Amino acid sequence: MLPVNPDRFLNSLHALRQFGAAGIGKGVQRPAYTDADVAARDWLAEEMRTAGLTPHFDPVGNLFGLCEGPSLLLGSHSDSQPEGGWLDGALGVMAALEIAKATQEAGGPPVSVVSFEDEEGRFGVTTGSAVWAGNLALDKADTLTDRDGVRFDAARAVFADRAEGFVDPSRFTGFFEMHIEQGPYLDTTGEKIGVVSDIVGIRDMKIILEGQQNHAGTTPMHLRRDAFQALARFSTLINERFRNVVTPATVWTIGHVSLHPNASSIVPGKVTFSMQWRDGDADRLARMEEIIRATAAEVAGEDFALSFGPMLGLEPVPMDTRLRGALASSAEHVAPGKWRDMPSGALHDATNVSRLMPVAMLFVPSIGGISHDFAEDTDEADLVTGLEVLAGAVATL
Ligand code: GLV
Ligand code: MN
Ligand code: MN
């Protein structure tokens, strides 16, 4: 067993939370490429240097702490949702740094650390690791825009003076990502650890419907081409159309809506909204896409111009059997009878990294199953249990 230092780990996790600390409880606002995110990465680079690792920013802001020679890679992301918690991503990065320190103190095995950039998809879906792994071409990523119309190439320029090239992935022998579950299962059962079996796939695209902007007092209801009403109809219809295709594990979300011009006395002429869907079966994801496109066309009819933004997506991926087995053995040692195998319904950088090397993931419970919210939290004893399980797995490899 590696001698990890729980207090040092928890203190560094709390220190990271100070960058972008917001809202009630332990909330953070640290979206990718914002001042808080960049400041956190600069701080993390110094922490890596102090830990004897060589900090390395790549052209999209992924930050690696490299040790010499071949090594395991551990980490996650340190950007957050526009309203996020202190653990989503941060946990995996600070656990990685603690284990890198512990392995150096113990004389091995060599561990490098990474904080991927824009995992939370201000621009794409797990953008930084997707570019690094070749799931998303950099020139395509550069044309993506956030919800305010800022382009990815403009945002990532903030790292131009720090950036070196992309890190050669062949120096890493495997990747472990520790994360909060972000769902209700472990919290409900009282189990302490989830060893991830596979990560679901995702599709995400913008849909745009344009009708006719007009006066909200004088335009008769039957003559309106109201973009909000079109979106409402689409949302109702899609829930019905999916019914025969989905399983209880399938999820879909309209999470961002931009209504133009968004004023009480104007019949809205245009709506741009996000449509995202996730499932463990790639065929089902494709079938859902057909239904989405057909339903949007039906709603648009003659009255609305319909267009679609770029389709972003990641395929479902299984975890590596050997690394997953190391986590399972360690979980049984640290928390006997209190762990389970489980799929991940959230996306993770591990999906992209699995193109490059063997990967595995472990979860700790989320209190109340809450995440992507300021209220996200985990009992600190559970965070330490996760750290010990990860350290145990690393020590056996
Ligand atoms: C990543 O946070 C996701 O949306 O699953
Ligand atoms: Mn995350
Ligand atoms: Mn997240």
XYZ file of C-alpha atoms and ligand atoms in Angstrom:
404
model
C 0.000 0.000 0.000
C 1.273 3.476 -0.863
C 1.477 5.800 2.154
C -0.844 8.610 0.964
C -1.378 11.651 3.165
C -5.149 12.302 3.582
C -4.758 15.733 5.215
C -2.380 16.984 2.518
C -4.829 15.706 -0.120
C -7.910 17.345 1.466
C -6.060 20.623 2.050
C -5.028 20.819 -1.599
C -8.583 20.035 -2.704
C -9.877 22.909 -0.556
C -7.118 25.163 -1.896
C -8.192 24.485 -5.488
C -11.787 25.342 -4.542
C -10.711 28.911 -3.702
C -10.308 29.572 -7.437
C -13.803 30.579 -8.514
C -15.410 29.836 -5.130
C -19.040 30.872 -5.516
C -22.576 30.366 -4.331
C -23.690 28.568 -1.254
C -21.726 25.759 0.399
C -18.721 24.674 -1.611
C -19.816 25.838 -5.072
C -17.409 26.955 -7.807
C -17.634 28.881 -11.057
C -14.525 27.945 -13.031
C -15.579 27.404 -16.653
C -12.764 26.654 -19.089
C -10.536 29.570 -20.127
C -12.071 32.031 -17.636
C -9.792 33.997 -15.300
C -10.560 31.598 -12.422
C -9.720 28.543 -14.538
C -6.452 30.012 -15.826
C -5.415 31.126 -12.315
C -6.218 27.640 -10.970
C -4.084 26.046 -13.704
C -1.157 28.377 -12.998
C -1.419 27.453 -9.302
C -1.659 23.765 -10.167
C 1.411 24.003 -12.416
C 3.393 25.330 -9.424
C 2.009 22.554 -7.197
C 3.180 20.043 -9.795
C 6.641 21.624 -9.899
C 6.873 21.515 -6.100
C 5.915 17.842 -6.282
C 8.872 17.175 -8.559
C 6.848 16.981 -11.789
C 7.495 19.080 -14.900
C 4.431 21.199 -15.752
C 3.474 21.221 -19.419
C 0.609 23.189 -20.999
C -0.486 22.034 -24.437
C -2.081 24.278 -27.120
C -5.638 23.751 -25.787
C -4.744 24.316 -22.123
C -4.499 20.700 -20.972
C -1.991 20.803 -18.095
C 0.272 17.790 -17.515
C 2.668 17.264 -14.616
C 5.224 14.943 -16.166
C 7.674 12.647 -14.502
C 10.675 11.301 -16.361
C 10.405 8.166 -18.441
C 7.380 5.904 -18.872
C 4.668 6.409 -16.258
C 1.059 5.855 -15.356
C -1.141 8.904 -15.976
C -3.689 9.928 -13.331
C -6.070 12.867 -13.364
C -9.284 14.431 -14.570
C -10.239 18.095 -15.192
C -10.229 21.310 -13.141
C -12.664 23.409 -15.200
C -16.252 23.523 -13.937
C -19.776 23.960 -15.189
C -21.113 27.569 -15.142
C -22.556 26.583 -11.749
C -20.614 23.644 -10.388
C -19.367 21.935 -7.282
C -15.914 21.672 -5.752
C -15.343 17.993 -6.621
C -16.430 17.383 -10.224
C -13.045 16.867 -11.912
C -11.062 18.569 -9.133
C -11.207 15.407 -7.037
C -9.464 13.309 -9.685
C -6.765 15.915 -10.263
C -5.897 16.417 -6.587
C -6.025 12.678 -5.861
C -3.594 12.224 -8.762
C -1.234 14.858 -7.364
C -1.315 13.280 -3.887
C -0.538 9.864 -5.351
C 2.295 11.308 -7.455
C 3.790 12.774 -4.262
C 3.295 9.502 -2.371
C 4.892 7.401 -5.106
C 7.923 9.691 -5.161
C 8.252 9.424 -1.393
C 7.902 5.641 -1.647
C 10.364 5.347 -4.550
C 7.832 4.419 -7.268
C 5.993 3.549 -9.400
C 6.298 6.693 -11.590
C 3.048 8.676 -11.870
C 2.273 11.707 -14.067
C -0.729 13.977 -13.501
C -3.130 15.710 -15.868
C -5.865 18.306 -15.660
C -7.712 18.267 -18.967
C -9.286 21.497 -20.224
C -12.951 22.157 -21.028
C -14.169 18.734 -19.963
C -17.416 20.478 -19.085
C -18.029 21.397 -22.690
C -18.123 25.176 -22.813
C -17.205 24.571 -26.469
C -17.535 20.901 -27.302
C -17.885 17.687 -25.328
C -14.795 16.984 -23.171
C -12.990 19.298 -25.609
C -9.401 19.269 -24.311
C -9.018 15.509 -24.006
C -10.977 15.004 -27.254
C -8.431 17.092 -29.159
C -5.455 15.451 -27.434
C -6.772 11.963 -28.198
C -7.719 12.700 -31.808
C -11.465 12.360 -31.250
C -11.851 15.975 -32.401
C -9.566 17.667 -34.947
C -8.049 20.923 -33.685
C -9.137 22.862 -36.793
C -12.705 21.696 -36.272
C -12.565 22.499 -32.550
C -11.317 25.994 -33.388
C -14.587 26.819 -35.159
C -16.801 25.805 -32.206
C -18.518 28.605 -30.282
C -19.720 28.893 -26.709
C -23.222 30.079 -25.830
C -22.117 33.717 -26.112
C -20.621 33.237 -29.566
C -16.939 33.219 -28.440
C -14.832 30.958 -30.680
C -12.648 28.179 -29.289
C -9.518 29.491 -31.043
C -10.006 32.896 -29.394
C -10.553 31.349 -25.963
C -7.573 28.992 -26.047
C -5.285 31.881 -27.071
C -5.128 32.706 -23.353
C -2.606 29.833 -23.078
C -0.549 30.867 -26.128
C 2.403 32.128 -24.085
C 2.451 29.020 -21.894
C 1.763 26.358 -24.502
C 4.276 23.830 -25.741
C 3.307 21.025 -28.137
C 0.906 18.173 -27.493
C 2.327 15.572 -25.116
C 3.271 12.270 -26.771
C 0.804 9.763 -25.257
C 3.183 6.837 -25.796
C 5.074 7.872 -22.643
C 2.055 6.743 -20.571
C 1.281 3.102 -19.789
C -2.322 3.593 -18.631
C -4.779 6.129 -17.217
C -6.805 6.161 -13.985
C -9.524 8.745 -13.334
C -11.141 9.067 -9.922
C -14.438 10.990 -9.854
C -17.565 11.584 -7.835
C -20.460 9.424 -8.981
C -22.753 12.421 -9.663
C -25.766 10.127 -9.308
C -27.806 8.499 -6.542
C -26.725 4.850 -6.494
C -23.809 4.699 -4.029
C -25.426 7.232 -1.713
C -28.611 5.161 -1.650
C -26.966 1.784 -1.035
C -24.359 3.061 1.425
C -21.546 1.588 -0.663
C -18.270 3.518 -0.726
C -16.768 2.811 -4.155
C -18.003 2.285 -7.702
C -15.634 0.554 -10.102
C -16.707 1.726 -13.545
C -17.528 -0.948 -16.123
C -18.153 1.366 -19.092
C -18.965 4.982 -19.940
C -22.089 5.842 -21.943
C -21.971 7.525 -25.351
C -23.269 11.020 -26.016
C -24.591 13.152 -28.883
C -25.029 16.887 -28.643
C -26.137 19.472 -31.205
C -27.767 22.863 -31.520
C -31.137 23.149 -33.260
C -32.294 26.476 -34.703
C -35.911 27.314 -35.625
C -36.675 30.666 -37.241
C -40.237 31.934 -37.609
C -41.353 35.576 -37.661
C -40.659 38.130 -34.956
C -43.710 40.359 -34.456
C -45.812 42.529 -32.149
C -47.232 40.604 -29.185
C -50.370 42.766 -29.020
C -51.448 42.996 -32.627
C -50.490 39.654 -34.152
C -53.457 37.236 -34.101
C -52.667 33.840 -32.652
C -53.453 31.964 -35.874
C -50.999 34.102 -37.862
C -48.056 33.715 -35.510
C -44.858 31.883 -36.318
C -43.739 31.868 -32.695
C -40.358 30.184 -32.130
C -41.071 29.455 -28.455
C -44.282 27.630 -29.330
C -42.333 25.589 -31.885
C -39.780 24.587 -29.252
C -42.559 23.661 -26.791
C -44.178 21.458 -29.441
C -40.837 19.834 -30.299
C -40.157 19.053 -26.641
C -43.564 17.411 -26.147
C -43.363 15.435 -29.383
C -39.813 14.174 -28.829
C -40.763 12.720 -25.439
C -43.556 10.770 -27.144
C -41.515 9.665 -30.155
C -38.652 8.361 -28.006
C -40.956 6.174 -25.936
C -40.567 3.006 -28.008
C -36.835 3.421 -28.555
C -35.321 4.245 -25.171
C -34.571 2.213 -22.037
C -34.796 3.441 -18.430
C -31.076 4.233 -18.659
C -31.414 6.489 -21.716
C -31.380 10.252 -21.013
C -32.007 13.371 -23.107
C -31.875 17.056 -22.195
C -32.750 20.444 -23.652
C -30.431 22.329 -21.299
C -29.726 25.624 -23.042
C -32.295 27.783 -24.810
C -31.660 31.134 -26.427
C -34.846 32.890 -27.453
C -34.649 35.934 -29.698
C -35.161 38.715 -28.828
C -36.417 37.447 -25.429
C -38.797 40.301 -24.584
C -42.301 40.198 -23.107
C -44.016 42.160 -25.861
C -42.408 40.512 -28.853
C -43.517 37.249 -30.458
C -40.147 35.463 -30.490
C -38.831 34.994 -34.013
C -35.947 32.636 -33.390
C -34.914 29.941 -30.965
C -31.549 28.222 -30.695
C -31.474 25.297 -28.273
C -29.215 22.430 -27.275
C -30.378 18.856 -27.738
C -28.268 16.269 -25.927
C -28.846 12.535 -25.570
C -26.872 9.729 -23.925
C -27.023 5.946 -23.935
C -24.696 2.969 -23.668
C -25.720 1.646 -27.123
C -24.382 3.420 -30.229
C -27.221 2.061 -32.416
C -29.798 3.574 -30.097
C -27.982 6.920 -30.203
C -28.193 6.827 -34.015
C -31.888 5.908 -33.993
C -32.583 8.793 -31.619
C -30.782 11.173 -33.965
C -33.090 10.129 -36.825
C -36.125 10.777 -34.629
C -34.804 14.173 -33.532
C -34.158 15.318 -37.102
C -37.542 14.060 -38.343
C -39.455 15.591 -35.431
C -37.721 18.955 -35.835
C -38.573 18.909 -39.560
C -42.190 18.087 -38.765
C -42.429 20.930 -36.232
C -40.771 23.374 -38.636
C -43.186 22.506 -41.470
C -43.701 25.441 -43.820
C -43.619 28.070 -41.088
C -40.124 27.813 -39.701
C -36.661 27.665 -41.208
C -34.829 24.757 -39.590
C -31.072 24.313 -39.228
C -28.766 22.147 -37.153
C -25.379 23.003 -35.611
C -22.430 20.575 -35.753
C -23.091 17.149 -34.220
C -20.678 16.423 -31.402
C -20.405 13.038 -29.844
C -18.442 10.337 -28.129
C -18.959 6.598 -28.435
C -19.704 4.346 -25.454
C -16.483 2.727 -24.168
C -15.689 -0.214 -21.860
C -12.949 0.114 -19.240
C -9.729 -1.911 -19.502
C -10.081 -5.302 -17.812
C -6.653 -5.318 -16.140
C -6.812 -1.781 -14.706
C -10.416 -2.294 -13.683
C -9.411 -5.517 -11.939
C -6.687 -3.646 -10.023
C -9.311 -1.163 -8.792
C -11.719 -3.954 -7.836
C -9.054 -5.811 -5.823
C -8.023 -2.621 -4.091
C -11.672 -1.715 -3.359
C -12.248 -5.140 -1.799
C -9.134 -4.639 0.338
C -9.966 -1.069 1.476
C -13.781 -1.331 1.675
C -14.638 -5.043 1.839
C -18.192 -5.740 0.600
C -18.843 -2.002 0.209
C -18.143 -1.458 -3.463
C -19.865 -2.323 -6.719
C -19.292 -2.453 -10.466
C -21.345 0.202 -12.241
C -21.627 2.050 -15.561
C -21.000 5.805 -15.807
C -23.898 7.910 -17.071
C -21.709 11.023 -16.981
C -19.064 11.666 -19.609
C -15.422 11.687 -18.617
C -12.035 12.443 -20.148
C -11.341 8.715 -19.769
C -13.551 8.123 -22.836
C -11.095 10.022 -25.035
C -7.987 8.690 -23.329
C -9.214 5.131 -23.997
C -8.243 5.699 -27.657
C -4.627 6.024 -26.560
C -4.036 3.607 -23.684
C -5.803 1.306 -21.194
C -8.089 3.302 -18.863
C -10.164 2.671 -15.751
C -12.253 4.784 -13.387
C -13.554 4.709 -9.848
C -16.376 6.629 -8.194
C -17.061 7.814 -4.665
C -20.618 8.658 -3.482
C -22.309 11.992 -4.159
C -24.474 13.173 -1.263
C -28.084 13.139 -2.439
C -26.863 12.279 -5.942
C -26.461 16.042 -6.628
C -23.877 17.384 -9.085
C -23.563 20.208 -11.659
C -24.893 22.354 -8.826
C -23.276 24.416 -6.053
C -24.708 21.895 -3.558
C -22.544 18.994 -4.857
C -20.645 17.341 -1.990
C -19.162 14.101 -0.669
C -18.288 13.069 2.878
C -14.549 13.706 3.334
C -14.100 10.196 4.754
C -15.437 8.839 1.441
C -13.014 11.041 -0.531
C -10.154 9.512 1.459
C -11.487 5.980 0.915
C -11.435 6.661 -2.831
C -7.869 7.989 -2.604
C -6.768 4.837 -0.779
C -8.439 2.547 -3.310
C -6.732 4.376 -6.161
C -3.373 4.301 -4.370
C -3.768 0.579 -3.783
C -4.446 -0.042 -7.467
C -1.478 2.087 -8.567
C 0.809 0.238 -6.180
C -0.036 -3.116 -7.768
C 0.808 -2.014 -11.338
C -19.674 15.903 -17.874
O -19.671 16.578 -16.851
C -20.915 15.430 -18.370
O -21.700 16.271 -18.838
O -21.188 14.231 -18.239
Mn -16.306 15.713 -14.356
Mn -19.182 17.692 -14.931
